[in-house]
Backbone atoms as SQL, in Angstrom:
CREATE TABLE atoms (id INTEGER PRIMARY KEY, chain TEXT, resi INTEGER, resn TEXT, atom TEXT, x REAL, y REAL, z REAL);
INSERT INTO atoms VALUES
  (1, 'A', 1, 'MET', 'N', -11.284, -97.688, -13.780),
  (2, 'A', 1, 'MET', 'CA', -12.043, -98.970, -13.885),
  (3, 'A', 1, 'MET', 'C', -12.719, -99.231, -12.665),
  (4, 'A', 2, 'ARG', 'N', -13.752, -99.975, -12.731),
  (5, 'A', 2, 'ARG', 'CA', -14.675, -100.379, -11.683),
  (6, 'A', 2, 'ARG', 'C', -14.257, -101.770, -11.109),
  (7, 'A', 3, 'ASP', 'N', -14.545, -102.057, -9.845),
  (8, 'A', 3, 'ASP', 'CA', -14.365, -103.433, -9.347),
  (9, 'A', 3, 'ASP', 'C', -15.873, -104.153, -9.304),
  (10, 'A', 4, 'PHE', 'N', -15.903, -105.105, -10.163),
  (11, 'A', 4, 'PHE', 'CA', -17.195, -105.773, -10.225),
  (12, 'A', 4, 'PHE', 'C', -17.687, -106.319, -8.958),
  (13, 'A', 5, 'HIS', 'N', -16.801, -106.645, -8.056),
  (14, 'A', 5, 'HIS', 'CA', -17.134, -107.323, -6.700),
  (15, 'A', 5, 'HIS', 'C', -17.983, -106.295, -5.941),
  (16, 'A', 6, 'ASN', 'N', -17.833, -104.981, -6.210),
  (17, 'A', 6, 'ASN', 'CA', -18.538, -103.937, -5.528),
  (18, 'A', 6, 'ASN', 'C', -20.089, -103.769, -5.940),
  (19, 'A', 7, 'TYR', 'N', -20.432, -104.504, -6.956),
  (20, 'A', 7, 'TYR', 'CA', -21.827, -104.362, -7.564),
  (21, 'A', 7, 'TYR', 'C', -22.656, -105.480, -6.965),
  (22, 'A', 8, 'LYS', 'N', -23.798, -105.106, -6.278),
  (23, 'A', 8, 'LYS', 'CA', -24.734, -106.157, -5.840),
  (24, 'A', 8, 'LYS', 'C', -25.328, -106.909, -6.969),
  (25, 'A', 9, 'VAL', 'N', -25.452, -106.209, -8.082),
  (26, 'A', 9, 'VAL', 'CA', -26.207, -106.966, -9.283),
  (27, 'A', 9, 'VAL', 'C', -25.201, -108.039, -9.845),
  (28, 'A', 10, 'TRP', 'N', -23.870, -107.758, -9.729),
  (29, 'A', 10, 'TRP', 'CA', -22.899, -108.837, -10.139),
  (30, 'A', 10, 'TRP', 'C', -22.966, -110.021, -9.175),
  (31, 'A', 11, 'SER', 'N', -23.075, -109.711, -7.890),
  (32, 'A', 11, 'SER', 'CA', -23.074, -110.884, -6.940),
  (33, 'A', 11, 'SER', 'C', -24.440, -111.557, -7.126),
  (34, 'A', 12, 'ARG', 'N', -25.571, -110.949, -7.347),
  (35, 'A', 12, 'ARG', 'CA', -26.816, -111.676, -7.566),
  (36, 'A', 12, 'ARG', 'C', -26.704, -112.490, -8.789),
  (37, 'A', 13, 'GLY', 'N', -26.128, -111.869, -9.799),
  (38, 'A', 13, 'GLY', 'CA', -25.982, -112.744, -11.159),
  (39, 'A', 13, 'GLY', 'C', -25.092, -113.928, -10.956),
  (40, 'A', 14, 'HIS', 'N', -24.024, -113.725, -10.141),
  (41, 'A', 14, 'HIS', 'CA', -23.077, -114.907, -9.964),
  (42, 'A', 14, 'HIS', 'C', -23.962, -115.966, -9.187),
  (43, 'A', 15, 'GLN', 'N', -24.593, -115.622, -8.113),
  (44, 'A', 15, 'GLN', 'CA', -25.305, -116.614, -7.323),
  (45, 'A', 15, 'GLN', 'C', -26.545, -117.225, -8.165),
  (46, 'A', 16, 'PHE', 'N', -27.079, -116.454, -9.111),
  (47, 'A', 16, 'PHE', 'CA', -28.064, -117.006, -9.968),
  (48, 'A', 16, 'PHE', 'C', -27.554, -118.049, -10.956),
  (49, 'A', 17, 'ALA', 'N', -26.336, -117.787, -11.412),
  (50, 'A', 17, 'ALA', 'CA', -25.688, -118.701, -12.330),
  (51, 'A', 17, 'ALA', 'C', -25.355, -120.026, -11.581),
  (52, 'A', 18, 'LEU', 'N', -24.913, -119.912, -10.431),
  (53, 'A', 18, 'LEU', 'CA', -24.778, -121.128, -9.471),
  (54, 'A', 18, 'LEU', 'C', -25.967, -121.944, -9.351),
  (55, 'A', 19, 'SER', 'N', -27.006, -121.243, -9.071),
  (56, 'A', 19, 'SER', 'CA', -28.313, -121.900, -8.908),
  (57, 'A', 19, 'SER', 'C', -28.797, -122.520, -10.108),
  (58, 'A', 20, 'ILE', 'N', -28.587, -121.950, -11.288),
  (59, 'A', 20, 'ILE', 'CA', -28.983, -122.549, -12.511),
  (60, 'A', 20, 'ILE', 'C', -28.065, -123.898, -12.784),
  (61, 'A', 21, 'TYR', 'N', -26.727, -123.770, -12.460),
  (62, 'A', 21, 'TYR', 'CA', -25.868, -125.006, -12.633),
  (63, 'A', 21, 'TYR', 'C', -26.447, -126.143, -11.789),
  (64, 'A', 22, 'LYS', 'N', -26.716, -125.809, -10.484),
  (65, 'A', 22, 'LYS', 'CA', -27.325, -126.795, -9.648),
  (66, 'A', 22, 'LYS', 'C', -28.527, -127.449, -10.074),
  (67, 'A', 23, 'LYS', 'N', -29.476, -126.602, -10.480),
  (68, 'A', 23, 'LYS', 'CA', -30.831, -126.997, -10.856),
  (69, 'A', 23, 'LYS', 'C', -30.819, -127.751, -12.135),
  (70, 'A', 24, 'THR', 'N', -29.920, -127.474, -13.077),
  (71, 'A', 24, 'THR', 'CA', -29.786, -128.154, -14.306),
  (72, 'A', 24, 'THR', 'C', -29.150, -129.496, -14.320),
  (73, 'A', 25, 'ARG', 'N', -28.609, -129.886, -13.104),
  (74, 'A', 25, 'ARG', 'CA', -27.976, -131.124, -12.927),
  (75, 'A', 25, 'ARG', 'C', -29.031, -132.287, -13.076),
  (76, 'A', 26, 'GLY', 'N', -30.242, -131.893, -12.786),
  (77, 'A', 26, 'GLY', 'CA', -31.365, -132.745, -12.835),
  (78, 'A', 26, 'GLY', 'C', -32.104, -132.928, -14.229),
  (79, 'A', 27, 'PHE', 'N', -31.611, -132.138, -15.248),
  (80, 'A', 27, 'PHE', 'CA', -32.151, -132.161, -16.484),
  (81, 'A', 27, 'PHE', 'C', -31.668, -133.526, -17.227),
  (82, 'A', 28, 'PRO', 'N', -32.517, -134.002, -18.129),
  (83, 'A', 28, 'PRO', 'CA', -32.117, -135.188, -18.734),
  (84, 'A', 28, 'PRO', 'C', -30.696, -135.180, -19.450),
  (85, 'A', 29, 'LYS', 'N', -29.969, -136.339, -19.396),
  (86, 'A', 29, 'LYS', 'CA', -28.581, -136.369, -19.919),
  (87, 'A', 29, 'LYS', 'C', -28.631, -136.033, -21.408),
  (88, 'A', 30, 'GLU', 'N', -29.615, -136.415, -22.118),
  (89, 'A', 30, 'GLU', 'CA', -29.655, -136.056, -23.599),
  (90, 'A', 30, 'GLU', 'C', -29.796, -134.556, -23.887),
  (91, 'A', 31, 'GLU', 'N', -30.091, -133.804, -22.907),
  (92, 'A', 31, 'GLU', 'CA', -30.143, -132.421, -23.040),
  (93, 'A', 31, 'GLU', 'C', -28.775, -131.716, -22.706),
  (94, 'A', 32, 'LEU', 'N', -27.826, -132.472, -22.357),
  (95, 'A', 32, 'LEU', 'CA', -26.570, -131.795, -21.971),
  (96, 'A', 32, 'LEU', 'C', -25.929, -130.847, -22.923),
  (97, 'A', 33, 'PHE', 'N', -26.087, -131.170, -24.118),
  (98, 'A', 33, 'PHE', 'CA', -25.606, -130.273, -25.248),
  (99, 'A', 33, 'PHE', 'C', -26.783, -129.415, -25.859),
  (100, 'A', 34, 'GLY', 'N', -27.867, -129.429, -25.277),
  (101, 'A', 34, 'GLY', 'CA', -29.070, -128.643, -25.758),
  (102, 'A', 34, 'GLY', 'C', -29.413, -127.579, -24.764),
  (103, 'A', 35, 'LEU', 'N', -30.663, -127.774, -24.213),
  (104, 'A', 35, 'LEU', 'CA', -31.076, -126.750, -23.200),
  (105, 'A', 35, 'LEU', 'C', -30.179, -126.498, -22.006),
  (106, 'A', 36, 'THR', 'N', -29.656, -127.666, -21.510),
  (107, 'A', 36, 'THR', 'CA', -28.832, -127.573, -20.390),
  (108, 'A', 36, 'THR', 'C', -27.647, -126.608, -20.590),
  (109, 'A', 37, 'SER', 'N', -26.985, -126.861, -21.669),
  (110, 'A', 37, 'SER', 'CA', -25.793, -126.041, -22.064),
  (111, 'A', 37, 'SER', 'C', -26.265, -124.593, -22.334),
  (112, 'A', 38, 'GLN', 'N', -27.312, -124.332, -22.978),
  (113, 'A', 38, 'GLN', 'CA', -27.794, -123.104, -23.372),
  (114, 'A', 38, 'GLN', 'C', -28.130, -122.280, -22.220),
  (115, 'A', 39, 'ILE', 'N', -28.886, -122.843, -21.377),
  (116, 'A', 39, 'ILE', 'CA', -29.394, -121.956, -20.125),
  (117, 'A', 39, 'ILE', 'C', -28.193, -121.762, -19.215),
  (118, 'A', 40, 'ARG', 'N', -27.213, -122.660, -19.089),
  (119, 'A', 40, 'ARG', 'CA', -25.991, -122.316, -18.359),
  (120, 'A', 40, 'ARG', 'C', -25.218, -121.281, -18.916),
  (121, 'A', 41, 'ARG', 'N', -24.976, -121.337, -20.174),
  (122, 'A', 41, 'ARG', 'CA', -24.153, -120.279, -20.893),
  (123, 'A', 41, 'ARG', 'C', -24.839, -118.970, -20.700),
  (124, 'A', 42, 'ALA', 'N', -26.210, -118.835, -20.863),
  (125, 'A', 42, 'ALA', 'CA', -26.937, -117.595, -20.893),
  (126, 'A', 42, 'ALA', 'C', -26.882, -116.993, -19.344),
  (127, 'A', 43, 'SER', 'N', -26.976, -117.859, -18.388),
  (128, 'A', 43, 'SER', 'CA', -26.946, -117.437, -16.994),
  (129, 'A', 43, 'SER', 'C', -25.475, -116.952, -16.730),
  (130, 'A', 44, 'MET', 'N', -24.567, -117.604, -17.203),
  (131, 'A', 44, 'MET', 'CA', -23.191, -117.191, -16.872),
  (132, 'A', 44, 'MET', 'C', -22.889, -115.903, -17.563),
  (133, 'A', 45, 'SER', 'N', -23.525, -115.686, -18.649),
  (134, 'A', 45, 'SER', 'CA', -23.223, -114.493, -19.449),
  (135, 'A', 45, 'SER', 'C', -23.719, -113.216, -18.566),
  (136, 'A', 46, 'ILE', 'N', -24.590, -113.300, -17.697),
  (137, 'A', 46, 'ILE', 'CA', -25.046, -112.163, -16.992),
  (138, 'A', 46, 'ILE', 'C', -23.829, -111.649, -16.086),
  (139, 'A', 47, 'PRO', 'N', -23.304, -112.390, -15.130),
  (140, 'A', 47, 'PRO', 'CA', -22.196, -111.796, -14.344),
  (141, 'A', 47, 'PRO', 'C', -20.919, -111.618, -15.210),
  (142, 'A', 48, 'PHE', 'N', -20.693, -112.436, -16.154),
  (143, 'A', 48, 'PHE', 'CA', -19.534, -112.259, -16.971),
  (144, 'A', 48, 'PHE', 'C', -19.507, -110.948, -17.615),
  (145, 'A', 49, 'ASN', 'N', -20.661, -110.580, -18.190),
  (146, 'A', 49, 'ASN', 'CA', -20.657, -109.277, -18.949),
  (147, 'A', 49, 'ASN', 'C', -20.702, -108.060, -18.031),
  (148, 'A', 50, 'ILE', 'N', -21.248, -108.286, -16.717),
  (149, 'A', 50, 'ILE', 'CA', -21.119, -107.133, -15.888),
  (150, 'A', 50, 'ILE', 'C', -19.707, -106.958, -15.444),
  (151, 'A', 51, 'ALA', 'N', -18.928, -108.100, -15.227),
  (152, 'A', 51, 'ALA', 'CA', -17.599, -107.947, -14.890),
  (153, 'A', 51, 'ALA', 'C', -16.773, -107.381, -16.022),
  (154, 'A', 52, 'GLU', 'N', -17.058, -107.878, -17.262),
  (155, 'A', 52, 'GLU', 'CA', -16.256, -107.334, -18.402),
  (156, 'A', 52, 'GLU', 'C', -16.512, -105.905, -18.547),
  (157, 'A', 53, 'GLY', 'N', -17.741, -105.384, -18.385),
  (158, 'A', 53, 'GLY', 'CA', -18.030, -103.969, -18.513),
  (159, 'A', 53, 'GLY', 'C', -17.329, -103.152, -17.416),
  (160, 'A', 54, 'CYS', 'N', -17.198, -103.754, -16.228),
  (161, 'A', 54, 'CYS', 'CA', -16.393, -103.034, -15.198),
  (162, 'A', 54, 'CYS', 'C', -14.987, -102.791, -15.539),
  (163, 'A', 55, 'GLY', 'N', -14.441, -103.600, -16.484),
  (164, 'A', 55, 'GLY', 'CA', -13.017, -103.471, -16.880),
  (165, 'A', 55, 'GLY', 'C', -12.876, -102.495, -17.958),
  (166, 'A', 56, 'ARG', 'N', -13.956, -101.902, -18.469),
  (167, 'A', 56, 'ARG', 'CA', -13.950, -100.897, -19.606),
  (168, 'A', 56, 'ARG', 'C', -13.716, -99.527, -18.995),
  (169, 'A', 57, 'ARG', 'N', -13.225, -98.738, -19.763),
  (170, 'A', 57, 'ARG', 'CA', -12.838, -97.281, -19.258),
  (171, 'A', 57, 'ARG', 'C', -14.110, -96.299, -19.275),
  (172, 'A', 58, 'SER', 'N', -14.892, -96.353, -20.209),
  (173, 'A', 58, 'SER', 'CA', -15.992, -95.341, -20.291),
  (174, 'A', 58, 'SER', 'C', -17.364, -95.863, -19.701),
  (175, 'A', 59, 'ASP', 'N', -18.203, -94.984, -19.367),
  (176, 'A', 59, 'ASP', 'CA', -19.494, -95.296, -18.971),
  (177, 'A', 59, 'ASP', 'C', -20.314, -95.922, -20.200),
  (178, 'A', 60, 'ALA', 'N', -20.062, -95.422, -21.345),
  (179, 'A', 60, 'ALA', 'CA', -20.762, -95.966, -22.550),
  (180, 'A', 60, 'ALA', 'C', -20.458, -97.395, -22.747),
  (181, 'A', 61, 'GLU', 'N', -19.156, -97.809, -22.621),
  (182, 'A', 61, 'GLU', 'CA', -18.782, -99.211, -22.698),
  (183, 'A', 61, 'GLU', 'C', -19.317, -100.020, -21.679),
  (184, 'A', 62, 'PHE', 'N', -19.325, -99.529, -20.418),
  (185, 'A', 62, 'PHE', 'CA', -19.943, -100.183, -19.184),
  (186, 'A', 62, 'PHE', 'C', -21.385, -100.450, -19.589),
  (187, 'A', 63, 'ALA', 'N', -22.127, -99.516, -19.946),
  (188, 'A', 63, 'ALA', 'CA', -23.556, -99.580, -20.289),
  (189, 'A', 63, 'ALA', 'C', -23.767, -100.623, -21.322),
  (190, 'A', 64, 'HIS', 'N', -22.910, -100.717, -22.404),
  (191, 'A', 64, 'HIS', 'CA', -23.029, -101.581, -23.468),
  (192, 'A', 64, 'HIS', 'C', -22.937, -103.001, -22.904),
  (193, 'A', 65, 'PHE', 'N', -22.063, -103.337, -22.086),
  (194, 'A', 65, 'PHE', 'CA', -22.021, -104.659, -21.488),
  (195, 'A', 65, 'PHE', 'C', -23.113, -104.992, -20.546),
  (196, 'A', 66, 'LEU', 'N', -23.588, -103.951, -19.876),
  (197, 'A', 66, 'LEU', 'CA', -24.699, -104.177, -19.011),
  (198, 'A', 66, 'LEU', 'C', -25.999, -104.475, -19.940),
  (199, 'A', 67, 'ASN', 'N', -26.087, -103.890, -21.038),
  (200, 'A', 67, 'ASN', 'CA', -27.158, -104.191, -21.974),
  (201, 'A', 67, 'ASN', 'C', -27.063, -105.663, -22.483),
  (202, 'A', 68, 'ILE', 'N', -25.896, -106.186, -22.722),
  (203, 'A', 68, 'ILE', 'CA', -25.656, -107.529, -23.204),
  (204, 'A', 68, 'ILE', 'C', -26.084, -108.474, -21.927),
  (205, 'A', 69, 'ALA', 'N', -25.772, -108.145, -20.683),
  (206, 'A', 69, 'ALA', 'CA', -26.294, -108.854, -19.528),
  (207, 'A', 69, 'ALA', 'C', -27.676, -108.998, -19.475),
  (208, 'A', 70, 'ALA', 'N', -28.306, -107.787, -19.751),
  (209, 'A', 70, 'ALA', 'CA', -29.820, -107.795, -19.606),
  (210, 'A', 70, 'ALA', 'C', -30.361, -108.647, -20.727),
  (211, 'A', 71, 'GLY', 'N', -29.807, -108.693, -21.902),
  (212, 'A', 71, 'GLY', 'CA', -30.270, -109.554, -22.994),
  (213, 'A', 71, 'GLY', 'C', -30.081, -111.030, -22.611),
  (214, 'A', 72, 'SER', 'N', -28.957, -111.407, -22.022),
  (215, 'A', 72, 'SER', 'CA', -28.795, -112.792, -21.479),
  (216, 'A', 72, 'SER', 'C', -29.802, -113.075, -20.487),
  (217, 'A', 73, 'ALA', 'N', -30.189, -112.325, -19.570),
  (218, 'A', 73, 'ALA', 'CA', -31.178, -112.508, -18.534),
  (219, 'A', 73, 'ALA', 'C', -32.589, -112.660, -19.271),
  (220, 'A', 74, 'SER', 'N', -32.878, -111.959, -20.266),
  (221, 'A', 74, 'SER', 'CA', -34.057, -112.192, -21.000),
  (222, 'A', 74, 'SER', 'C', -34.107, -113.568, -21.658),
  (223, 'A', 75, 'GLU', 'N', -32.887, -113.929, -22.210),
  (224, 'A', 75, 'GLU', 'CA', -32.829, -115.251, -22.783),
  (225, 'A', 75, 'GLU', 'C', -33.099, -116.363, -21.743),
  (226, 'A', 76, 'VAL', 'N', -32.471, -116.159, -20.503),
  (227, 'A', 76, 'VAL', 'CA', -32.651, -117.200, -19.476),
  (228, 'A', 76, 'VAL', 'C', -34.139, -117.304, -19.146),
  (229, 'A', 77, 'GLU', 'N', -34.920, -116.128, -19.127),
  (230, 'A', 77, 'GLU', 'CA', -36.366, -116.120, -18.882),
  (231, 'A', 77, 'GLU', 'C', -37.068, -117.106, -19.739),
  (232, 'A', 78, 'GLU', 'N', -36.765, -116.990, -21.045),
  (233, 'A', 78, 'GLU', 'CA', -37.366, -117.929, -22.039),
  (234, 'A', 78, 'GLU', 'C', -36.929, -119.392, -21.771),
  (235, 'A', 79, 'GLU', 'N', -35.707, -119.536, -21.590),
  (236, 'A', 79, 'GLU', 'CA', -35.183, -120.834, -21.377),
  (237, 'A', 79, 'GLU', 'C', -35.833, -121.523, -20.114),
  (238, 'A', 80, 'LEU', 'N', -36.091, -120.757, -19.159),
  (239, 'A', 80, 'LEU', 'CA', -36.733, -121.282, -17.945),
  (240, 'A', 80, 'LEU', 'C', -38.174, -121.658, -18.162),
  (241, 'A', 81, 'LEU', 'N', -38.860, -120.776, -18.967),
  (242, 'A', 81, 'LEU', 'CA', -40.269, -121.137, -19.326),
  (243, 'A', 81, 'LEU', 'C', -40.219, -122.414, -20.112),
  (244, 'A', 82, 'LEU', 'N', -39.356, -122.513, -21.067),
  (245, 'A', 82, 'LEU', 'CA', -39.291, -123.813, -21.941),
  (246, 'A', 82, 'LEU', 'C', -39.098, -124.997, -20.985),
  (247, 'A', 83, 'ALA', 'N', -38.035, -124.831, -20.192),
  (248, 'A', 83, 'ALA', 'CA', -37.718, -125.985, -19.254),
  (249, 'A', 83, 'ALA', 'C', -38.983, -126.306, -18.417),
  (250, 'A', 84, 'TYR', 'N', -39.666, -125.395, -17.929),
  (251, 'A', 84, 'TYR', 'CA', -40.938, -125.659, -17.159),
  (252, 'A', 84, 'TYR', 'C', -42.105, -126.358, -18.044),
  (253, 'A', 85, 'ASP', 'N', -42.304, -125.741, -19.243),
  (254, 'A', 85, 'ASP', 'CA', -43.224, -126.323, -20.161),
  (255, 'A', 85, 'ASP', 'C', -42.985, -127.682, -20.565),
  (256, 'A', 86, 'ILE', 'N', -41.685, -128.082, -20.651),
  (257, 'A', 86, 'ILE', 'CA', -41.375, -129.488, -21.092),
  (258, 'A', 86, 'ILE', 'C', -41.106, -130.350, -19.763),
  (259, 'A', 87, 'GLU', 'N', -41.469, -129.767, -18.673),
  (260, 'A', 87, 'GLU', 'CA', -41.383, -130.509, -17.339),
  (261, 'A', 87, 'GLU', 'C', -40.059, -130.941, -16.906),
  (262, 'A', 88, 'PHE', 'N', -38.970, -130.141, -17.219),
  (263, 'A', 88, 'PHE', 'CA', -37.725, -130.246, -16.652),
  (264, 'A', 88, 'PHE', 'C', -37.606, -129.612, -15.322),
  (265, 'A', 89, 'LEU', 'N', -38.465, -128.496, -15.068),
  (266, 'A', 89, 'LEU', 'CA', -38.558, -127.821, -13.821),
  (267, 'A', 89, 'LEU', 'C', -39.907, -127.974, -13.189),
  (268, 'A', 90, 'ASP', 'N', -39.991, -128.036, -11.913),
  (269, 'A', 90, 'ASP', 'CA', -41.328, -128.094, -11.260),
  (270, 'A', 90, 'ASP', 'C', -41.659, -126.635, -11.067),
  (271, 'A', 91, 'LYS', 'N', -42.942, -126.496, -10.718),
  (272, 'A', 91, 'LYS', 'CA', -43.537, -125.126, -10.692),
  (273, 'A', 91, 'LYS', 'C', -42.800, -124.188, -9.608),
  (274, 'A', 92, 'GLU', 'N', -42.542, -124.796, -8.557),
  (275, 'A', 92, 'GLU', 'CA', -41.855, -123.980, -7.529),
  (276, 'A', 92, 'GLU', 'C', -40.455, -123.530, -7.812),
  (277, 'A', 93, 'SER', 'N', -39.688, -124.397, -8.527),
  (278, 'A', 93, 'SER', 'CA', -38.309, -124.109, -8.908),
  (279, 'A', 93, 'SER', 'C', -38.448, -123.108, -10.063),
  (280, 'A', 94, 'TYR', 'N', -39.367, -123.223, -10.911),
  (281, 'A', 94, 'TYR', 'CA', -39.551, -122.286, -12.024),
  (282, 'A', 94, 'TYR', 'C', -39.878, -120.842, -11.489),
  (283, 'A', 95, 'GLN', 'N', -40.870, -120.803, -10.645),
  (284, 'A', 95, 'GLN', 'CA', -41.310, -119.632, -9.998),
  (285, 'A', 95, 'GLN', 'C', -40.152, -118.853, -9.367),
  (286, 'A', 96, 'HIS', 'N', -39.384, -119.643, -8.559),
  (287, 'A', 96, 'HIS', 'CA', -38.279, -119.032, -7.815),
  (288, 'A', 96, 'HIS', 'C', -37.215, -118.418, -8.881),
  (289, 'A', 97, 'LEU', 'N', -36.822, -119.251, -9.729),
  (290, 'A', 97, 'LEU', 'CA', -35.792, -118.832, -10.669),
  (291, 'A', 97, 'LEU', 'C', -36.247, -117.697, -11.575),
  (292, 'A', 98, 'ASP', 'N', -37.488, -117.739, -11.998),
  (293, 'A', 98, 'ASP', 'CA', -37.978, -116.638, -12.785),
  (294, 'A', 98, 'ASP', 'C', -38.118, -115.341, -12.076),
  (295, 'A', 99, 'LYS', 'N', -38.444, -115.357, -10.838),
  (296, 'A', 99, 'LYS', 'CA', -38.510, -114.253, -10.027),
  (297, 'A', 99, 'LYS', 'C', -37.151, -113.658, -9.893),
  (298, 'A', 100, 'GLU', 'N', -36.159, -114.523, -9.586),
  (299, 'A', 100, 'GLU', 'CA', -34.779, -114.010, -9.329),
  (300, 'A', 100, 'GLU', 'C', -34.173, -113.296, -10.629),
  (301, 'A', 101, 'VAL', 'N', -34.408, -113.959, -11.818),
  (302, 'A', 101, 'VAL', 'CA', -33.871, -113.399, -13.056),
  (303, 'A', 101, 'VAL', 'C', -34.611, -112.061, -13.336),
  (304, 'A', 102, 'LYS', 'N', -35.862, -111.908, -13.041),
  (305, 'A', 102, 'LYS', 'CA', -36.598, -110.663, -13.235),
  (306, 'A', 102, 'LYS', 'C', -36.069, -109.621, -12.318),
  (307, 'A', 103, 'GLU', 'N', -35.730, -109.912, -11.080),
  (308, 'A', 103, 'GLU', 'CA', -35.134, -108.937, -10.101),
  (309, 'A', 103, 'GLU', 'C', -33.714, -108.614, -10.643),
  (310, 'A', 104, 'ILE', 'N', -32.934, -109.503, -11.183),
  (311, 'A', 104, 'ILE', 'CA', -31.665, -109.101, -11.679),
  (312, 'A', 104, 'ILE', 'C', -31.732, -108.147, -12.850),
  (313, 'A', 105, 'LYS', 'N', -32.747, -108.493, -13.753),
  (314, 'A', 105, 'LYS', 'CA', -33.003, -107.634, -14.806),
  (315, 'A', 105, 'LYS', 'C', -33.368, -106.166, -14.476),
  (316, 'A', 106, 'ALA', 'N', -34.246, -106.071, -13.413),
  (317, 'A', 106, 'ALA', 'CA', -34.584, -104.757, -12.947),
  (318, 'A', 106, 'ALA', 'C', -33.354, -104.056, -12.304),
  (319, 'A', 107, 'MET', 'N', -32.461, -104.794, -11.697),
  (320, 'A', 107, 'MET', 'CA', -31.278, -104.155, -11.089),
  (321, 'A', 107, 'MET', 'C', -30.349, -103.655, -12.155),
  (322, 'A', 108, 'ILE', 'N', -30.189, -104.369, -13.236),
  (323, 'A', 108, 'ILE', 'CA', -29.288, -104.070, -14.370),
  (324, 'A', 108, 'ILE', 'C', -29.895, -102.804, -14.994),
  (325, 'A', 109, 'SER', 'N', -31.223, -102.794, -15.172),
  (326, 'A', 109, 'SER', 'CA', -31.924, -101.616, -15.794),
  (327, 'A', 109, 'SER', 'C', -31.606, -100.381, -14.974),
  (328, 'A', 110, 'LYS', 'N', -31.779, -100.477, -13.666),
  (329, 'A', 110, 'LYS', 'CA', -31.536, -99.303, -12.781),
  (330, 'A', 110, 'LYS', 'C', -30.146, -98.855, -12.876),
  (331, 'A', 111, 'LEU', 'N', -29.142, -99.784, -12.948),
  (332, 'A', 111, 'LEU', 'CA', -27.759, -99.442, -13.103),
  (333, 'A', 111, 'LEU', 'C', -27.472, -98.665, -14.400),
  (334, 'A', 112, 'ILE', 'N', -28.090, -99.219, -15.469),
  (335, 'A', 112, 'ILE', 'CA', -27.879, -98.537, -16.811),
  (336, 'A', 112, 'ILE', 'C', -28.491, -97.173, -16.694),
  (337, 'A', 113, 'ASP', 'N', -29.599, -96.936, -16.105),
  (338, 'A', 113, 'ASP', 'CA', -30.232, -95.680, -16.021),
  (339, 'A', 113, 'ASP', 'C', -29.353, -94.712, -15.136),
  (340, 'A', 114, 'SER', 'N', -28.714, -95.218, -14.203),
  (341, 'A', 114, 'SER', 'CA', -27.820, -94.376, -13.296),
  (342, 'A', 114, 'SER', 'C', -26.593, -93.876, -14.014),
  (343, 'A', 115, 'ILE', 'N', -26.222, -94.753, -14.974),
  (344, 'A', 115, 'ILE', 'CA', -25.004, -94.412, -15.778),
  (345, 'A', 115, 'ILE', 'C', -25.349, -93.330, -16.938),
  (346, 'A', 116, 'ASN', 'N', -26.425, -93.527, -17.484),
  (347, 'A', 116, 'ASN', 'CA', -26.899, -92.637, -18.633),
  (348, 'A', 116, 'ASN', 'C', -27.419, -91.420, -18.014);
């Protein structure tokens, strides 16, 4: 089994989820069970699935959970765009978070390629 702490992509995903939590504190209270909850869950899913994949025995299982993490990252991309379009995020925040999630997706993709 692998130690997820040894993966830079897990660390970046963890820090990204923390950033999402901090940024969404400013979302409207009526969105707590809507977009706020959804974007938080999706962002947490990135490091959670990387960590879970590390606990699996085979490369195929690890790659499967990395694919789920990549899907969650894509979901976050859309949620960030929606949050920007409805003016929950300013342009600078949106661009920073969007860049970060795209870099995480690229890292996940490279890790999957190295496993396969």
